């Protein structure tokens, strides 16, 4: 079979790239996924959307993506609703260092047009009345941050791409990529071979393995992150509550449940995504300390997924020096859901040789070769 | 009986018509349907609706019930209060 391009992975990155390429008129686009729609990190994520970042690049990408998501139902002509709830992120500072860093973050965010602000504990309590103010020093708040239903968002990109003629192959795993003189010539799955000179690696936690298939060593690794959901109750919390220092995020989603997660210190770099009781223990302690009333809620399910980690915790997007026709969209380090619209746009621009909407120097893979010191995004859980 | 009146998932209030709509659109695995409708994601965790949905998909695809893959089973087996988990581990460590 012939294809103009094969996109590996039908998570939110893959479907967004397929959508943008098709919307710009590209034909014979193939997307292959080894599982069902949204089986990867996209369907496992906390689905938080925030613009409060500490690096300029992450701020810009988040802001542009929020602007897209605000109109996504119309733009993608989605018959459903991606359920974008914009009631903010309340990020608490738990140490004097965080308190100082957050002032700098807000300054940076404001300079880029992001309407975040530094607030006192008392102001934070007005926004989230059940928060325990003994747990933090100060906070930042951005009212346009929020939450989107990840299944619906991916379905919206998927349906729009399909409508524009993109072919999807599910339950089909890419097994090898053939190259001649460091140029892509075909992609082989367990069911088909696609003759193509363009491949996009949007394989999430498996991005490193896909890179190796084309002889491209991508500096990323998978890391397990766990999460849980409670029974639903009436609405009591608008914003996401987040602490980097105490390793917590917790949000009440529109359906009424609380979704919460934290990183596992010392997690191994592998594809393990099993749930653990250790997580349940630590999660319960952390959330009850910050939001005591949430302790009254029953946990009904826990699960896990992979972050695809990059050295500077910023995504790796675009072309690579090692192989012509091989494009990457990975290394999202736990925030690729909120970046999907800009990921789709930038990849479509690069693939179609159009000028890019933002400068790619800090996003392309060879930044790790050129840079002596890497600026690492610290605002992550 | 009207398909709208046949409730398949009581926790999330999902009826047979909603399921048939998705089947007609090509979403034919339990994992797909679960994610779009939240069927089986409520407090009972699919203990009631899981088998009903499996049978309905089998009927639609004209295959044997056991050929329709069940979704991944996730903890917890029953709801437990977060506070109880904190209390329960207080004296450890
Ligand atoms: C617990 C948790 C919480 C998170 N919280 C947030 C959050 O609040 N906000 C946020 O923005 N992000 C969050 N993230 C991160 C976010 O989920 C990811 O960055 C994002 O979903 C990545 O999307 P993707 O499409 O690149 O990858 P994925 O969704 O993982 O998709 C990759 C796809 O590639 C497929 N694939 C892999 N190998 C092959 C192969 N060989 N052949 C064919 N197909 C293949 C997989 O089946 C998969 O469907 C969280 C992640 C986790 C795990």
Coordinates of C-alpha atoms and ligand atoms in Angstrom, one line a residue:
Chain A
X1 CA 0.0 0.0 0.0
X2 CA 1.1 3.5 -0.7
X3 CA 0.8 6.4 1.7
X4 CA 2.0 10.0 1.6
X5 CA 2.7 9.8 5.3
X6 CA 2.4 7.2 8.1
X7 CA 1.7 8.5 11.6
X8 CA 2.5 6.0 14.4
X9 CA 0.2 6.5 17.3
X10 CA -3.5 7.6 17.5
X11 CA -3.1 9.4 20.8
X12 CA -3.9 13.1 20.9
X13 CA -0.6 14.0 19.3
X14 CA -1.1 11.7 16.3
X15 CA -4.7 12.6 15.7
X16 CA -3.9 16.3 16.0
X17 CA -1.1 16.0 13.4
X18 CA -3.3 14.0 11.1
X19 CA -6.1 16.6 11.4
X20 CA -3.8 19.6 10.6
X21 CA -2.2 17.8 7.7
X22 CA -5.6 16.8 6.2
X23 CA -7.1 20.2 6.8
X24 CA -4.2 21.7 4.8
X25 CA -5.0 19.4 1.9
X26 CA -2.6 16.5 2.3
X27 CA -4.0 13.2 0.9
X28 CA -3.3 9.6 1.7
X29 CA -2.5 10.0 5.3
X30 CA -2.4 6.8 7.3
X31 CA -2.5 6.6 11.1
X32 CA -1.6 3.3 12.8
X33 CA -2.1 2.4 16.4
X34 CA -1.4 -0.9 18.1
X35 CA -4.5 -0.7 20.4
X36 CA -7.9 1.0 20.5
X37 CA -8.4 4.7 20.2
X38 CA -7.0 6.6 23.2
X39 CA -5.3 3.5 24.8
X40 CA -2.1 5.3 25.5
X41 CA -1.2 8.2 27.9
X42 CA -4.0 10.4 26.4
X43 CA -6.7 8.2 27.9
X44 CA -4.9 7.8 31.2
X45 CA -4.0 11.4 31.8
X46 CA -5.2 13.9 34.4
X47 CA -6.4 16.1 31.5
X48 CA -5.4 19.3 33.1
X49 CA -4.8 22.3 30.9
X50 CA -2.6 25.0 32.3
X51 CA -0.5 28.0 31.1
X52 CA 1.4 28.5 34.3
X53 CA 4.8 27.3 33.3
X54 CA 8.4 28.4 34.2
X55 CA 9.9 28.2 30.7
X56 CA 9.0 30.6 27.9
X57 CA 8.5 27.9 25.4
X58 CA 6.1 25.9 27.6
X59 CA 4.1 29.1 28.3
X60 CA 3.8 29.9 24.6
X61 CA 2.8 26.4 23.6
X62 CA 0.2 26.1 26.4
X63 CA -1.3 29.5 25.6
X64 CA -1.7 28.8 21.9
X65 CA -3.2 25.4 22.7
X66 CA -5.8 26.9 25.1
X67 CA -6.8 29.3 22.4
X68 CA -7.5 26.4 20.1
X69 CA -9.3 24.3 22.7
X70 CA -11.6 27.2 23.5
X71 CA -13.0 26.9 20.0
X72 CA -12.3 23.2 19.3
X73 CA -15.9 22.0 19.2
X74 CA -16.6 24.4 16.3
X75 CA -13.3 24.2 14.6
X76 CA -13.3 20.4 14.5
X77 CA -17.1 20.3 13.9
X78 CA -17.5 17.9 16.8
X79 CA -21.0 16.5 17.3
X80 CA -20.2 16.0 21.0
X81 CA -18.5 18.3 23.5
X82 CA -14.8 18.2 24.6
X83 CA -16.1 19.6 27.9
X84 CA -13.5 22.4 28.4
X85 CA -14.0 23.6 31.9
X86 CA -12.0 26.8 32.5
X87 CA -12.0 27.4 36.3
X88 CA -8.3 27.8 36.7
X89 CA -5.3 26.2 38.3
X90 CA -4.4 27.0 41.9
X91 CA -0.7 26.2 42.3
X92 CA 0.5 26.4 45.9
X93 CA 4.1 27.4 47.0
X94 CA 5.2 25.2 49.9
X95 CA 8.8 26.5 50.4
X96 CA 10.3 30.0 50.4
X97 CA 12.2 29.0 47.2
X98 CA 9.0 28.1 45.5
X99 CA 7.4 31.3 46.7
X100 CA 10.3 33.3 45.1
X101 CA 10.3 31.2 41.9
X102 CA 6.5 31.6 41.5
X103 CA 6.9 35.4 41.5
X104 CA 9.3 35.1 38.6
X105 CA 7.0 32.6 36.8
X106 CA 4.1 35.0 37.0
X107 CA 6.2 37.8 35.7
X108 CA 7.2 35.6 32.7
X109 CA 3.7 34.4 32.2
X110 CA 2.2 38.0 32.3
X111 CA 4.9 39.2 29.8
X112 CA 3.5 36.6 27.4
X113 CA -0.1 37.6 27.9
X114 CA -1.0 34.8 30.3
X115 CA -3.4 36.3 33.0
X116 CA -1.9 34.5 36.0
X117 CA -1.4 36.3 39.4
X118 CA 0.3 35.7 42.7
X119 CA -2.1 35.5 45.6
X120 CA -2.1 35.1 49.4
X121 CA -3.3 32.1 51.4
X122 CA -6.5 34.0 52.3
X123 CA -7.3 34.7 48.6
X124 CA -6.6 31.1 47.8
X125 CA -9.1 30.0 50.4
X126 CA -11.7 32.2 48.8
X127 CA -11.1 30.3 45.5
X128 CA -11.0 26.8 47.1
X129 CA -12.8 27.1 50.5
X130 CA -11.9 23.6 51.7
X131 CA -8.1 24.1 51.2
X132 CA -5.9 23.7 54.4
X133 CA -4.0 27.0 54.5
X134 CA -1.4 25.5 57.0
X135 CA 0.1 23.6 54.1
X136 CA 1.4 26.4 52.0
X137 CA 2.9 29.9 51.9
X138 CA 1.3 31.6 48.9
X139 CA -0.2 30.6 45.6
X140 CA -0.6 31.5 41.9
X141 CA -3.8 31.4 40.0
X142 CA -4.7 31.6 36.4
X143 CA -8.5 31.6 35.7
X144 CA -8.3 30.4 32.1
X145 CA -6.6 27.1 32.9
X146 CA -8.7 24.1 33.4
X147 CA -9.7 20.6 32.3
X148 CA -10.9 18.8 29.1
X149 CA -12.4 15.3 28.7
X150 CA -9.4 13.5 27.1
X151 CA -11.5 10.8 25.4
X152 CA -13.7 13.4 23.8
X153 CA -10.8 15.6 22.8
X154 CA -9.1 12.8 21.0
X155 CA -12.3 11.6 19.5
X156 CA -12.9 15.1 18.2
X157 CA -9.5 15.2 16.4
X158 CA -10.0 11.6 15.2
X159 CA -13.5 12.2 13.8
X160 CA -12.4 15.5 12.1
X161 CA -9.4 13.7 10.5
X162 CA -11.5 10.8 9.3
X163 CA -14.0 13.2 7.8
X164 CA -11.1 14.8 5.9
X165 CA -10.1 11.5 4.5
X166 CA -7.4 10.2 6.9
X167 CA -7.3 6.3 7.1
X168 CA -6.9 4.8 10.6
X169 CA -5.7 1.3 11.3
X170 CA -6.3 0.2 14.9
X171 CA -5.0 -3.0 16.7
X172 CA -2.1 -3.0 14.3
X173 CA 1.5 -2.6 15.6
X174 CA 4.4 -1.0 13.7
X175 CA 7.2 -3.5 13.7
X176 CA 9.9 -2.0 11.5
X177 CA 10.8 1.0 9.5
X178 CA 12.8 0.5 6.3
X179 CA 15.4 3.2 5.3
X180 CA 17.7 3.5 2.3
X181 CA 20.7 5.9 2.6
X182 CA 19.1 7.3 5.8
X183 CA 15.8 8.1 4.0
X184 CA 12.5 6.5 5.0
X185 CA 11.1 4.2 2.3
X186 CA 8.4 2.1 4.1
X187 CA 6.8 1.1 7.3
X188 CA 5.8 -2.5 8.2
X189 CA 3.2 -3.5 10.7
X190 CA 2.0 -6.9 11.7
X191 CA -0.7 -6.6 9.0
X192 CA 0.6 -4.3 6.2
X193 CA 3.6 -2.7 4.6
X194 CA 3.1 1.0 3.7
X195 CA 5.4 2.4 1.0
X196 CA 6.0 6.0 2.2
X197 CA 8.8 8.5 2.5
X198 CA 7.4 10.2 5.6
X199 CA 6.9 8.8 9.1
X200 CA 5.8 10.6 12.2
X201 CA 6.8 9.1 15.6
X202 CA 3.8 10.0 17.9
X203 CA 4.1 6.7 19.8
X204 CA 4.1 8.3 23.3
X205 CA 5.8 6.0 25.8
X206 CA 7.1 3.9 23.0
X207 CA 8.8 6.7 21.1
X208 CA 12.3 5.6 21.9
X209 CA 11.7 2.1 20.4
X210 CA 10.1 3.6 17.3
X211 CA 13.2 5.9 16.9
X212 CA 15.5 2.9 17.0
X213 CA 13.5 1.2 14.2
X214 CA 14.8 4.1 12.0
X215 CA 18.2 4.2 13.5
X216 CA 17.4 7.4 15.5
X217 CA 18.4 7.4 19.2
X218 CA 15.8 9.8 20.8
X219 CA 16.8 10.8 24.3
X220 CA 13.5 9.9 25.9
X221 CA 12.3 7.2 28.3
X222 CA 8.9 6.0 29.7
X223 CA 8.1 6.6 33.4
X224 CA 5.0 5.3 35.2
X225 CA 2.6 7.8 36.7
X226 CA -0.4 6.8 38.8
X227 CA -3.7 8.4 39.3
X228 CA -7.1 7.7 40.8
X229 CA -10.7 8.8 40.7
X230 CA -13.4 9.0 43.5
X231 CA -17.1 8.7 43.5
X232 CA -18.9 11.8 42.2
X233 CA -20.4 14.4 44.5
X234 CA -22.0 17.8 44.0
X235 CA -19.6 20.5 42.8
X236 CA -17.4 21.9 45.6
X237 CA -14.1 22.7 43.7
X238 CA -13.7 24.8 40.6
X239 CA -9.9 24.8 40.0
X240 CA -7.2 22.2 39.9
X241 CA -5.1 22.3 43.1
X242 CA -1.5 21.6 42.4
X243 CA 1.8 21.4 44.4
X244 CA 5.1 20.7 42.9
X245 CA 6.9 20.5 46.2
X246 CA 4.4 18.2 47.9
X247 CA 3.8 16.3 44.6
X248 CA 0.1 16.6 44.1
X249 CA -2.6 17.5 41.6
X250 CA -6.3 17.2 42.4
X251 CA -9.3 18.4 40.4
X252 CA -13.0 17.9 40.5
X253 CA -14.1 17.0 37.0
X254 CA -17.5 18.1 35.5
X255 CA -19.1 14.7 36.1
X256 CA -18.5 15.2 39.8
X257 CA -15.6 12.9 40.6
X258 CA -12.2 14.0 42.0
X259 CA -9.3 13.0 39.8
X260 CA -5.9 13.1 41.5
X261 CA -2.3 12.0 41.0
X262 CA 1.3 12.3 42.0
X263 CA 4.7 11.2 40.7
X264 CA 6.4 8.2 42.1
X265 CA 9.9 9.1 43.3
X266 CA 12.5 6.8 41.9
X267 CA 10.1 5.2 39.3
X268 CA 12.0 2.9 37.0
X269 CA 12.4 3.8 33.3
X270 CA 10.2 1.1 31.8
X271 CA 6.8 0.4 30.4
X272 CA 5.2 -0.8 33.7
X273 CA 1.7 0.7 34.0
X274 CA 0.3 -1.4 36.9
X275 CA -1.4 0.2 39.8
X276 CA 0.2 0.0 43.2
X277 CA -1.0 0.2 46.8
X278 CA 2.0 2.4 47.7
X279 CA 0.6 5.1 45.4
X280 CA -2.8 4.8 47.0
X281 CA -1.3 5.2 50.4
X282 CA 0.8 8.2 49.6
X283 CA -1.9 9.8 47.5
X284 CA -4.5 9.5 50.3
X285 CA -2.1 11.1 52.8
X286 CA -1.1 14.0 50.5
X287 CA -4.6 14.9 49.4
X288 CA -6.2 14.6 52.9
X289 CA -3.5 17.0 54.2
X290 CA -4.3 19.6 51.6
X291 CA -8.0 19.1 51.1
X292 CA -9.3 17.4 54.2
X293 CA -13.0 17.1 53.1
X294 CA -11.9 15.0 50.1
X295 CA -11.0 12.3 52.6
X296 CA -14.7 11.6 52.9
X297 CA -14.9 10.4 49.3
X298 CA -14.5 6.8 48.3
X299 CA -11.8 5.9 45.7
X300 CA -13.5 3.9 43.0
X301 CA -10.7 3.2 40.6
X302 CA -7.0 3.7 40.1
X303 CA -4.8 3.3 37.0
X304 CA -1.5 4.4 35.6
X305 CA 0.1 5.5 32.4
X306 CA 3.5 6.5 31.0
X307 CA 5.0 9.9 30.8
X308 CA 7.5 10.1 28.0
X309 CA 10.4 12.0 29.6
X310 CA 12.8 14.3 27.8
X311 CA 16.1 15.7 29.3
X312 CA 14.7 19.2 29.7
X313 CA 11.0 18.2 30.3
X314 CA 10.0 20.0 27.1
X315 CA 8.7 18.2 24.0
X316 CA 10.9 17.1 21.1
X317 CA 9.2 18.1 17.8
X318 CA 10.2 18.1 14.2
X319 CA 12.9 16.6 11.9
X320 CA 16.0 14.7 13.0
X321 CA 19.5 14.8 11.6
X322 CA 19.9 11.0 11.4
X323 CA 17.1 10.2 9.0
X324 CA 15.3 12.0 6.2
X325 CA 11.5 11.8 6.3
X326 CA 11.4 10.9 10.0
X327 CA 9.6 13.3 12.2
X328 CA 9.1 13.2 16.0
X329 CA 6.4 14.4 18.4
X330 CA 7.4 13.0 21.7
X331 CA 9.1 13.7 25.1
X332 CA 6.0 15.5 26.4
X333 CA 7.1 14.7 30.0
X334 CA 3.6 14.7 31.4
X335 CA 2.0 17.6 29.6
X336 CA 1.4 16.5 26.0
X337 CA -2.4 16.5 26.3
X338 CA -2.6 20.3 26.8
X339 CA 0.0 20.9 24.0
X340 CA -1.7 18.8 21.4
X341 CA -3.1 21.6 19.3
X342 CA 0.2 23.4 18.9
X343 CA 2.0 20.0 18.4
X344 CA -0.4 19.3 15.5
X345 CA 0.0 22.7 14.0
X346 CA 3.9 22.8 14.2
X347 CA 4.3 19.3 12.8
X348 CA 2.0 20.0 9.9
X349 CA 4.1 23.2 9.1
X350 CA 7.4 21.3 9.3
X351 CA 6.1 18.4 7.2
X352 CA 4.7 20.7 4.5
X353 CA 7.7 22.9 4.5
X354 CA 5.8 25.9 5.7
X355 CA 7.2 28.6 8.0
X356 CA 6.6 27.6 11.6
X357 CA 4.3 29.5 14.0
X358 CA 7.0 29.5 16.7
X359 CA 10.7 29.3 16.5
X360 CA 11.7 25.6 16.7
X361 CA 15.3 26.0 18.0
X362 CA 14.3 25.0 21.5
X363 CA 12.0 22.2 20.4
X364 CA 13.9 20.3 17.8
X365 CA 15.9 17.2 18.7
X366 CA 19.3 18.7 17.9
X367 CA 18.9 21.2 20.7
X368 CA 20.5 18.6 22.9
X369 CA 23.6 18.5 20.7
X370 CA 24.0 22.3 20.4
X371 CA 23.3 23.3 24.0
X372 CA 25.9 23.1 26.7
X373 CA 23.5 23.7 29.6
X374 CA 19.9 22.7 29.4
X375 CA 17.2 24.9 31.0
X376 CA 15.0 22.3 32.8
X377 CA 11.3 23.0 33.3
X378 CA 10.8 22.7 37.1
X379 CA 7.0 23.2 37.2
X380 CA 6.1 19.5 36.9
X381 CA 4.5 16.8 39.0
Chain B
X1 CA -39.6 -1.5 24.2
X2 CA -38.0 1.8 23.2
X3 CA -34.2 1.4 23.3
X4 CA -34.0 4.7 25.1
X5 CA -35.9 3.2 28.1
X6 CA -33.6 0.2 28.4
X7 CA -30.9 1.2 30.9
X8 CA -27.7 -0.7 30.5
X9 CA -25.4 1.1 33.0
X10 CA -27.2 2.3 36.1
X11 CA -24.3 4.2 37.6
X12 CA -23.8 6.5 34.7
X13 CA -27.4 6.2 33.3
X14 CA -26.6 4.9 29.9
X15 CA -29.3 3.4 27.7
X16 CA -29.2 0.9 24.8
X17 CA -29.8 3.5 22.1
X18 CA -26.6 5.4 23.1
X19 CA -24.7 2.1 22.8
X20 CA -26.2 1.3 19.4
X21 CA -25.3 4.8 18.2
X22 CA -21.7 4.2 18.9
X23 CA -21.7 0.7 17.4
X24 CA -23.2 2.2 14.2
X25 CA -20.3 4.7 14.2
X26 CA -17.8 1.9 14.3
X27 CA -16.8 1.9 18.0
X28 CA -17.1 -1.8 18.6
X29 CA -14.8 -2.6 21.6
X30 CA -15.8 -2.3 25.2
X31 CA -12.7 -0.2 25.8
X32 CA -13.9 2.3 23.2
X33 CA -17.5 2.5 24.3
X34 CA -16.5 2.7 28.0
X35 CA -14.4 5.8 27.3
X36 CA -16.9 7.7 25.3
X37 CA -20.0 7.0 27.4
X38 CA -18.4 6.4 30.8
X39 CA -20.2 3.0 30.9
X40 CA -18.7 0.9 33.6
X41 CA -16.8 3.8 35.1
X42 CA -19.2 4.4 38.0
X43 CA -19.2 3.1 41.6
X44 CA -20.0 -0.5 40.6
X45 CA -17.1 -0.6 38.1
X46 CA -19.1 -2.4 35.4
X47 CA -20.1 -5.3 37.6
X48 CA -23.7 -5.0 36.3
X49 CA -23.3 -3.5 32.8
X50 CA -20.1 -5.2 31.7
X51 CA -21.7 -8.5 30.7
X52 CA -24.8 -6.8 29.2
X53 CA -22.5 -4.6 27.0
X54 CA -20.4 -7.6 26.0
X55 CA -23.6 -9.5 24.9
X56 CA -24.9 -6.5 23.0
X57 CA -21.6 -6.1 21.1
X58 CA -21.6 -9.8 20.3
X59 CA -25.2 -9.6 19.0
X60 CA -24.2 -6.6 16.9
X61 CA -21.0 -8.2 15.5
X62 CA -22.8 -11.6 15.1
X63 CA -20.0 -13.3 17.1
X64 CA -19.8 -15.3 20.3
X65 CA -20.0 -13.4 23.5
X66 CA -16.7 -14.7 24.7
X67 CA -15.0 -13.3 21.6
X68 CA -15.8 -9.8 22.7
X69 CA -12.8 -8.8 24.9
X70 CA -13.7 -7.7 28.5
X71 CA -12.1 -4.4 29.6
X72 CA -9.1 -4.3 31.9
X73 CA -10.1 -4.8 35.5
X74 CA -8.7 -2.1 37.8
X75 CA -8.5 -1.7 41.5
X76 CA -10.2 -1.1 43.9
X77 CA -12.7 -4.0 44.2
X78 CA -15.0 -1.8 46.3
X79 CA -15.0 1.9 47.1
X80 CA -12.8 2.9 50.1
X81 CA -12.7 6.3 51.7
X82 CA -9.4 8.2 51.3
X83 CA -9.6 9.0 55.0
X84 CA -9.9 5.4 55.9
X85 CA -6.7 4.7 53.9
X86 CA -4.9 7.4 55.8
X87 CA -6.2 6.1 59.2
X88 CA -5.4 2.5 58.3
X89 CA -1.7 3.2 57.7
X90 CA -1.1 5.7 60.5
X91 CA 0.8 3.3 62.8
X92 CA 3.0 1.9 60.1
X93 CA 6.5 3.2 59.6
Ligands
LIG1 C1 -1.2 9.8 35.0 C2 -0.9 10.8 33.9 C3 -1.4 12.1 34.1 C4 -1.2 13.1 33.1 N1 -1.7 14.3 33.3 C5 -1.7 15.2 32.3 C6 -2.3 16.5 32.4 O1 -3.0 16.8 33.4 N2 -2.2 17.4 31.3 C7 -1.5 17.1 30.2 O2 -1.4 17.9 29.3 N3 -0.9 15.9 30.1 C8 -0.9 14.9 31.1 N4 -0.3 13.7 30.9 C9 0.6 13.5 29.8 C10 -0.3 13.2 28.6 O3 -1.1 12.1 28.8 C11 0.6 12.8 27.4 O4 1.7 13.8 27.3 C12 -0.1 12.8 26.1 O5 -1.3 12.2 26.2 C13 0.7 12.2 25.0 O6 -0.1 12.0 23.9 P1 0.6 11.2 22.7 O7 -0.5 11.1 21.6 O8 1.9 11.7 22.3 O9 0.9 9.7 23.3 P2 -0.2 8.5 23.7 O10 -1.5 9.0 24.0 O11 0.6 7.6 24.6 O12 -0.3 7.8 22.3 C14 0.7 7.0 21.7 C15 0.0 5.9 20.9 O13 1.0 5.2 20.2 C16 0.6 3.9 20.1 N5 1.8 3.1 19.8 C17 2.9 2.9 20.5 N6 3.8 2.0 19.9 C18 3.2 1.7 18.7 C19 3.5 0.8 17.7 N7 4.7 0.1 17.7 N8 2.7 0.7 16.6 C20 1.5 1.3 16.6 N9 1.1 2.2 17.6 C21 1.9 2.3 18.6 C22 0.0 3.6 21.4 O14 -0.9 2.5 21.3 C23 -0.7 4.9 21.7 O15 -2.1 4.9 21.4 C24 -0.5 12.7 31.9 C25 0.0 11.4 31.7 C26 -0.2 10.5 32.7 C27 0.3 9.1 32.5

